Amino acid sequence: TLTAESLEALGMGYLENRQFGLAQLTFGRVTELQDTRAASHNALGWALLNQGDAMSARAAYAKALEADPTYGKARLNLAALKCRFGDAAGARRELSVLKDMASLNGPDVDGGWKACK
């Protein structure tokens, strides 16, 4: 059987290849198996946003932060989402919590926050 870890790795591969629909299905399954995986909720949010579903992306980032309030990628992606929708002050509030944005990268990170820093 596929573990949450192996499915998460598969989902990251889909994100790297910009296969957002497959990534969404894969991370959705991971969060069904293990609802406390912040990384999977965050990656699910990024997959959803890339398919035009900003509201569900926002909810997924919130679930990631609920699972782990210190999960920086979710905080960064939430800031990017706020920035994309014109909430520069909200984006900066999220960014102010983060220490080292440069270390937060990968196929599950939205670079949109840079427009609001």
Coordinates of N, CA, C and O in Angstrom, one line a residue:
T1 N 0.8 -1.2 0.0 CA 0.0 0.0 0.0 C 0.9 1.2 0.0 O 2.0 1.2 0.5
L2 N 0.3 2.3 -0.5 CA 1.1 3.6 -0.6 C 0.9 4.3 0.8 O -0.2 4.4 1.3
T3 N 2.0 4.7 1.3 CA 1.9 5.5 2.6 C 1.7 6.9 2.3 O 1.9 7.4 1.2
A4 N 1.4 7.7 3.3 CA 1.2 9.1 3.2 C 2.5 9.8 2.7 O 2.5 10.6 1.8
E5 N 3.6 9.3 3.2 CA 4.9 9.8 2.7 C 5.2 9.6 1.3 O 5.6 10.5 0.6
S6 N 4.9 8.4 0.8 CA 5.2 8.1 -0.6 C 4.2 8.8 -1.5 O 4.6 9.3 -2.6
L7 N 3.0 9.0 -1.1 CA 2.0 9.7 -1.9 C 2.4 11.2 -1.9 O 2.2 11.9 -2.9
E8 N 2.9 11.7 -0.8 CA 3.3 13.1 -0.7 C 4.5 13.4 -1.7 O 4.5 14.3 -2.5
A9 N 5.4 12.4 -1.8 CA 6.5 12.5 -2.7 C 6.0 12.5 -4.2 O 6.5 13.2 -5.0
L10 N 5.0 11.6 -4.5 CA 4.4 11.5 -5.8 C 3.8 12.9 -6.1 O 3.9 13.4 -7.2
G11 N 3.0 13.4 -5.2 CA 2.3 14.7 -5.4 C 3.3 15.8 -5.7 O 3.1 16.7 -6.6
M12 N 4.5 15.8 -5.0 CA 5.5 16.8 -5.3 C 6.0 16.7 -6.7 O 6.3 17.7 -7.4
G13 N 6.2 15.4 -7.2 CA 6.6 15.2 -8.6 C 5.6 15.8 -9.6 O 6.0 16.4 -10.5
Y14 N 4.3 15.6 -9.3 CA 3.3 16.2 -10.1 C 3.4 17.7 -10.1 O 3.3 18.4 -11.2
L15 N 3.6 18.3 -8.9 CA 3.8 19.8 -8.9 C 5.0 20.2 -9.7 O 4.9 21.2 -10.4
E16 N 6.1 19.5 -9.5 CA 7.3 19.9 -10.3 C 7.0 19.9 -11.8 O 7.6 20.7 -12.5
N17 N 6.2 19.0 -12.2 CA 5.8 18.9 -13.7 C 4.6 19.7 -14.0 O 4.1 19.5 -15.1
R18 N 4.1 20.5 -13.1 CA 3.0 21.4 -13.3 C 1.7 20.6 -13.7 O 0.9 21.1 -14.5
Q19 N 1.6 19.4 -13.2 CA 0.4 18.6 -13.4 C -0.5 18.8 -12.2 O -0.6 17.9 -11.3
F20 N -1.2 20.0 -12.2 CA -1.8 20.4 -11.0 C -3.1 19.6 -10.6 O -3.4 19.4 -9.5
G21 N -3.8 19.1 -11.6 CA -4.9 18.2 -11.4 C -4.5 16.9 -10.7 O -5.1 16.5 -9.7
L22 N -3.5 16.3 -11.2 CA -3.0 15.0 -10.5 C -2.4 15.3 -9.1 O -2.6 14.5 -8.2
A23 N -1.7 16.5 -9.0 CA -1.2 16.9 -7.7 C -2.4 17.0 -6.7 O -2.3 16.6 -5.6
Q24 N -3.4 17.7 -7.1 CA -4.6 17.9 -6.3 C -5.2 16.6 -5.8 O -5.5 16.4 -4.6
L25 N -5.4 15.7 -6.7 CA -5.9 14.4 -6.4 C -5.0 13.6 -5.4 O -5.5 13.0 -4.4
T26 N -3.7 13.7 -5.6 CA -2.8 13.0 -4.8 C -2.7 13.6 -3.4 O -2.8 12.9 -2.4
F27 N -2.6 14.9 -3.3 CA -2.5 15.5 -2.0 C -3.9 15.5 -1.2 O -3.9 15.3 0.0
G28 N -4.9 15.5 -2.0 CA -6.3 15.3 -1.4 C -6.3 13.9 -0.7 O -6.8 13.8 0.4
R29 N -5.8 12.9 -1.4 CA -5.7 11.5 -0.8 C -4.8 11.5 0.5 O -5.2 10.9 1.5
V30 N -3.7 12.2 0.4 CA -2.8 12.2 1.6 C -3.5 12.8 2.8 O -3.5 12.3 3.9
T31 N -4.2 13.9 2.6 CA -4.9 14.6 3.7 C -6.1 13.8 4.2 O -6.5 13.9 5.4
E32 N -6.6 12.9 3.3 CA -7.7 11.9 3.8 C -7.0 10.9 4.7 O -7.6 10.5 5.8
L33 N -5.8 10.4 4.3 CA -5.1 9.4 5.1 C -4.6 10.0 6.4 O -4.6 9.3 7.5
Q34 N -4.1 11.2 6.4 CA -3.4 11.8 7.5 C -3.7 13.3 7.5 O -3.0 14.1 6.8
D35 N -4.8 13.7 8.2 CA -5.2 15.1 8.2 C -4.3 16.1 8.8 O -4.5 17.3 8.7
T36 N -3.3 15.7 9.5 CA -2.4 16.6 10.2 C -1.1 16.9 9.4 O -0.2 17.5 10.0
R37 N -1.0 16.5 8.2 CA 0.2 16.7 7.4 C 0.2 18.1 6.8 O -0.4 18.4 5.7
A38 N 0.8 19.1 7.4 CA 0.8 20.5 7.0 C 1.4 20.6 5.6 O 0.9 21.4 4.8
A39 N 2.4 19.8 5.2 CA 3.1 19.9 3.9 C 2.1 19.6 2.8 O 2.0 20.2 1.8
S40 N 1.2 18.6 3.1 CA 0.3 18.1 2.1 C -0.9 19.1 1.9 O -1.3 19.4 0.8
H41 N -1.4 19.7 3.0 CA -2.4 20.7 2.9 C -1.9 21.9 2.1 O -2.6 22.5 1.3
N42 N -0.6 22.3 2.4 CA 0.0 23.4 1.7 C 0.1 23.2 0.2 O -0.3 24.0 -0.6
A43 N 0.6 22.0 -0.1 CA 0.8 21.7 -1.5 C -0.5 21.5 -2.2 O -0.7 21.9 -3.4
L44 N -1.5 21.0 -1.5 CA -2.9 20.9 -2.1 C -3.4 22.3 -2.4 O -3.9 22.6 -3.5
G45 N -3.1 23.3 -1.5 CA -3.5 24.7 -1.7 C -2.9 25.2 -3.0 O -3.6 25.9 -3.8
W46 N -1.6 25.0 -3.2 CA -0.9 25.5 -4.4 C -1.5 24.9 -5.6 O -1.7 25.5 -6.7
A47 N -1.8 23.6 -5.6 CA -2.4 22.9 -6.8 C -3.7 23.5 -7.1 O -4.0 23.7 -8.2
L48 N -4.5 23.7 -6.1 CA -5.8 24.3 -6.3 C -5.7 25.7 -6.8 O -6.5 26.1 -7.8
L49 N -4.8 26.5 -6.3 CA -4.7 27.9 -6.8 C -4.3 27.9 -8.3 O -4.8 28.7 -9.1
N50 N -3.5 27.0 -8.7 CA -3.0 26.9 -10.1 C -4.1 26.4 -11.0 O -4.0 26.5 -12.2
Q51 N -5.2 25.9 -10.4 CA -6.4 25.5 -11.2 C -7.5 26.6 -11.1 O -8.6 26.3 -11.5
G52 N -7.2 27.7 -10.5 CA -8.1 28.8 -10.4 C -9.1 28.8 -9.2 O -10.0 29.5 -9.2
D53 N -8.8 28.0 -8.2 CA -9.7 27.9 -7.1 C -9.0 28.5 -5.8 O -8.5 27.8 -4.9
A54 N -9.0 29.8 -5.8 CA -8.4 30.6 -4.7 C -9.0 30.4 -3.4 O -8.3 30.3 -2.4
M55 N -10.3 30.2 -3.3 CA -11.0 30.0 -2.0 C -10.6 28.7 -1.4 O -10.3 28.6 -0.2
S56 N -10.5 27.7 -2.2 CA -10.1 26.4 -1.6 C -8.6 26.4 -1.3 O -8.2 25.7 -0.3
A57 N -7.8 27.1 -2.0 CA -6.4 27.2 -1.7 C -6.3 27.9 -0.4 O -5.5 27.4 0.5
R58 N -7.0 28.9 -0.1 CA -7.0 29.7 1.1 C -7.3 28.7 2.3 O -6.7 28.7 3.3
A59 N -8.3 27.9 2.1 CA -8.8 27.0 3.1 C -7.7 25.9 3.4 O -7.4 25.5 4.5
A60 N -7.0 25.5 2.3 CA -6.0 24.5 2.5 C -4.8 25.0 3.2 O -4.2 24.4 4.1
Y61 N -4.4 26.3 2.9 CA -3.3 26.9 3.6 C -3.6 27.1 5.1 O -2.8 26.8 6.0
A62 N -4.9 27.4 5.4 CA -5.4 27.5 6.8 C -5.3 26.2 7.5 O -4.9 26.1 8.7
K63 N -5.6 25.1 6.8 CA -5.6 23.8 7.4 C -4.1 23.4 7.7 O -3.8 22.7 8.7
A64 N -3.2 23.8 6.8 CA -1.8 23.5 7.0 C -1.3 24.2 8.3 O -0.6 23.6 9.1
L65 N -1.7 25.5 8.4 CA -1.3 26.2 9.6 C -1.9 25.8 10.9 O -1.4 25.9 12.0
E66 N -3.1 25.2 10.7 CA -3.8 24.6 11.9 C -3.1 23.4 12.3 O -2.9 23.2 13.5
A67 N -2.6 22.6 11.4 CA -1.9 21.4 11.7 C -0.5 21.7 12.3 O 0.0 21.0 13.2
D68 N 0.1 22.8 11.7 CA 1.5 23.2 12.2 C 1.6 24.7 12.0 O 2.0 25.2 11.0
P69 N 1.3 25.5 13.1 CA 1.4 26.9 13.0 C 2.8 27.5 12.6 O 2.9 28.6 12.2
T70 N 3.8 26.6 12.7 CA 5.2 27.1 12.4 C 5.6 26.7 10.9 O 6.7 26.9 10.5
Y71 N 4.6 26.1 10.2 CA 5.0 25.7 8.8 C 5.1 26.9 7.9 O 4.1 27.4 7.4
G72 N 6.3 27.3 7.6 CA 6.6 28.5 6.9 C 6.1 28.6 5.5 O 5.7 29.6 5.0
K73 N 6.1 27.4 4.7 CA 5.7 27.5 3.3 C 4.2 27.9 3.3 O 3.8 28.6 2.4
A74 N 3.4 27.4 4.2 CA 2.0 27.7 4.2 C 1.8 29.2 4.5 O 0.9 29.9 3.9
R75 N 2.6 29.7 5.4 CA 2.5 31.1 5.8 C 2.9 32.0 4.6 O 2.2 33.0 4.2
L76 N 4.0 31.6 3.9 CA 4.4 32.3 2.7 C 3.4 32.2 1.6 O 3.1 33.2 0.9
N77 N 2.8 31.1 1.4 CA 1.8 30.9 0.3 C 0.5 31.7 0.6 O -0.1 32.3 -0.3
L78 N 0.2 31.8 1.9 CA -1.0 32.6 2.3 C -0.7 34.1 2.1 O -1.5 34.8 1.5
A79 N 0.6 34.5 2.4 CA 1.0 35.9 2.1 C 0.9 36.2 0.6 O 0.4 37.2 0.1
A80 N 1.4 35.2 -0.3 CA 1.3 35.4 -1.7 C -0.1 35.5 -2.2 O -0.4 36.3 -3.1
L81 N -1.0 34.7 -1.6 CA -2.4 34.7 -2.0 C -3.0 36.1 -1.7 O -3.7 36.7 -2.5
K82 N -2.7 36.6 -0.5 CA -3.2 37.9 -0.1 C -2.7 38.9 -1.1 O -3.4 39.8 -1.5
C83 N -1.4 38.8 -1.4 CA -0.7 39.8 -2.3 C -1.4 39.8 -3.7 O -1.7 40.8 -4.2
R84 N -1.7 38.6 -4.2 CA -2.3 38.4 -5.5 C -3.7 39.1 -5.6 O -4.1 39.5 -6.6
F85 N -4.3 39.1 -4.4 CA -5.7 39.7 -4.4 C -5.7 41.1 -3.8 O -6.8 41.6 -3.4
G86 N -4.6 41.8 -3.8 CA -4.5 43.2 -3.4 C -4.4 43.5 -2.0 O -4.6 44.7 -1.6
D87 N -4.3 42.5 -1.1 CA -4.2 42.8 0.3 C -2.7 42.8 0.7 O -2.2 41.9 1.4
A88 N -2.0 43.9 0.3 CA -0.6 44.0 0.6 C -0.3 44.1 2.1 O 0.7 43.4 2.6
A89 N -1.2 44.7 2.9 CA -1.0 44.8 4.3 C -1.1 43.4 5.0 O -0.3 43.1 5.8
G90 N -2.1 42.7 4.5 CA -2.3 41.3 5.1 C -1.1 40.4 4.7 O -0.7 39.6 5.5
A91 N -0.6 40.6 3.5 CA 0.5 39.8 3.0 C 1.7 40.1 3.9 O 2.4 39.2 4.4
R92 N 2.0 41.4 4.2 CA 3.1 41.8 5.0 C 3.0 41.3 6.4 O 4.0 41.0 7.0
R93 N 1.8 41.3 6.9 CA 1.6 40.7 8.3 C 2.0 39.3 8.3 O 2.7 38.8 9.3
E94 N 1.6 38.5 7.3 CA 2.0 37.1 7.3 C 3.5 37.0 7.1 O 4.1 36.1 7.8
L95 N 4.1 37.8 6.3 CA 5.5 37.7 6.0 C 6.3 38.1 7.3 O 7.4 37.6 7.5
S96 N 5.8 39.0 8.1 CA 6.5 39.5 9.3 C 6.8 38.4 10.3 O 7.7 38.5 11.1
V97 N 6.0 37.3 10.2 CA 6.2 36.2 11.1 C 7.4 35.3 10.7 O 7.9 34.6 11.5
L98 N 7.7 35.4 9.4 CA 8.7 34.5 8.9 C 10.1 35.0 9.1 O 10.3 36.2 8.8
K99 N 11.1 34.2 9.4 CA 12.5 34.6 9.6 C 13.3 34.6 8.3 O 13.9 35.6 7.9
D100 N 13.2 33.4 7.6 CA 14.1 33.3 6.5 C 13.4 32.8 5.2 O 13.2 31.6 5.0
M101 N 12.8 33.8 4.5 CA 12.0 33.5 3.3 C 12.9 32.8 2.2 O 12.3 32.0 1.5
A102 N 14.1 33.1 2.1 CA 15.0 32.5 1.1 C 15.1 31.0 1.2 O 15.3 30.3 0.2
S103 N 14.9 30.5 2.4 CA 15.1 29.0 2.6 C 13.8 28.3 2.2 O 13.7 27.1 2.2
L104 N 12.7 29.1 2.0 CA 11.4 28.5 1.7 C 11.2 28.4 0.2 O 10.9 29.4 -0.5
N105 N 11.5 27.3 -0.4 CA 11.4 27.2 -1.9 C 11.0 25.8 -2.2 O 10.8 24.9 -1.4
G106 N 10.8 25.5 -3.5 CA 10.3 24.2 -4.0 C 9.1 24.4 -4.9 O 8.6 25.5 -5.1
P107 N 8.6 23.3 -5.4 CA 7.5 23.3 -6.3 C 6.2 23.6 -5.6 O 5.2 23.9 -6.3
D108 N 6.2 23.6 -4.3 CA 5.0 23.9 -3.5 C 4.9 25.3 -2.9 O 4.2 25.6 -2.0
V109 N 5.8 26.2 -3.5 CA 5.9 27.6 -3.0 C 5.5 28.6 -4.1 O 6.0 28.5 -5.2
D110 N 4.6 29.5 -3.7 CA 4.1 30.5 -4.6 C 5.0 31.8 -4.4 O 5.1 32.4 -3.4
G111 N 5.7 32.2 -5.5 CA 6.6 33.3 -5.5 C 5.9 34.7 -5.5 O 6.5 35.7 -5.4
G112 N 4.6 34.6 -5.5 CA 3.8 35.9 -5.6 C 3.9 36.8 -4.4 O 3.6 38.0 -4.6
W113 N 4.5 36.3 -3.3 CA 4.6 37.2 -2.1 C 5.6 38.3 -2.4 O 5.6 39.4 -1.8
K114 N 6.6 38.1 -3.3 CA 7.7 39.1 -3.6 C 7.1 40.4 -4.0 O 7.8 41.4 -3.8
A115 N 6.0 40.5 -4.6 CA 5.4 41.7 -5.1 C 4.9 42.6 -3.9 O 4.6 43.7 -4.0
C116 N 4.8 42.0 -2.7 CA 4.3 42.7 -1.5 C 5.2 42.9 -0.4 O 4.9 43.4 0.6
K117 N 6.5 42.4 -0.5 CA 7.4 42.5 0.6 C 7.8 43.8 1.1 O 7.7 44.8 0.4

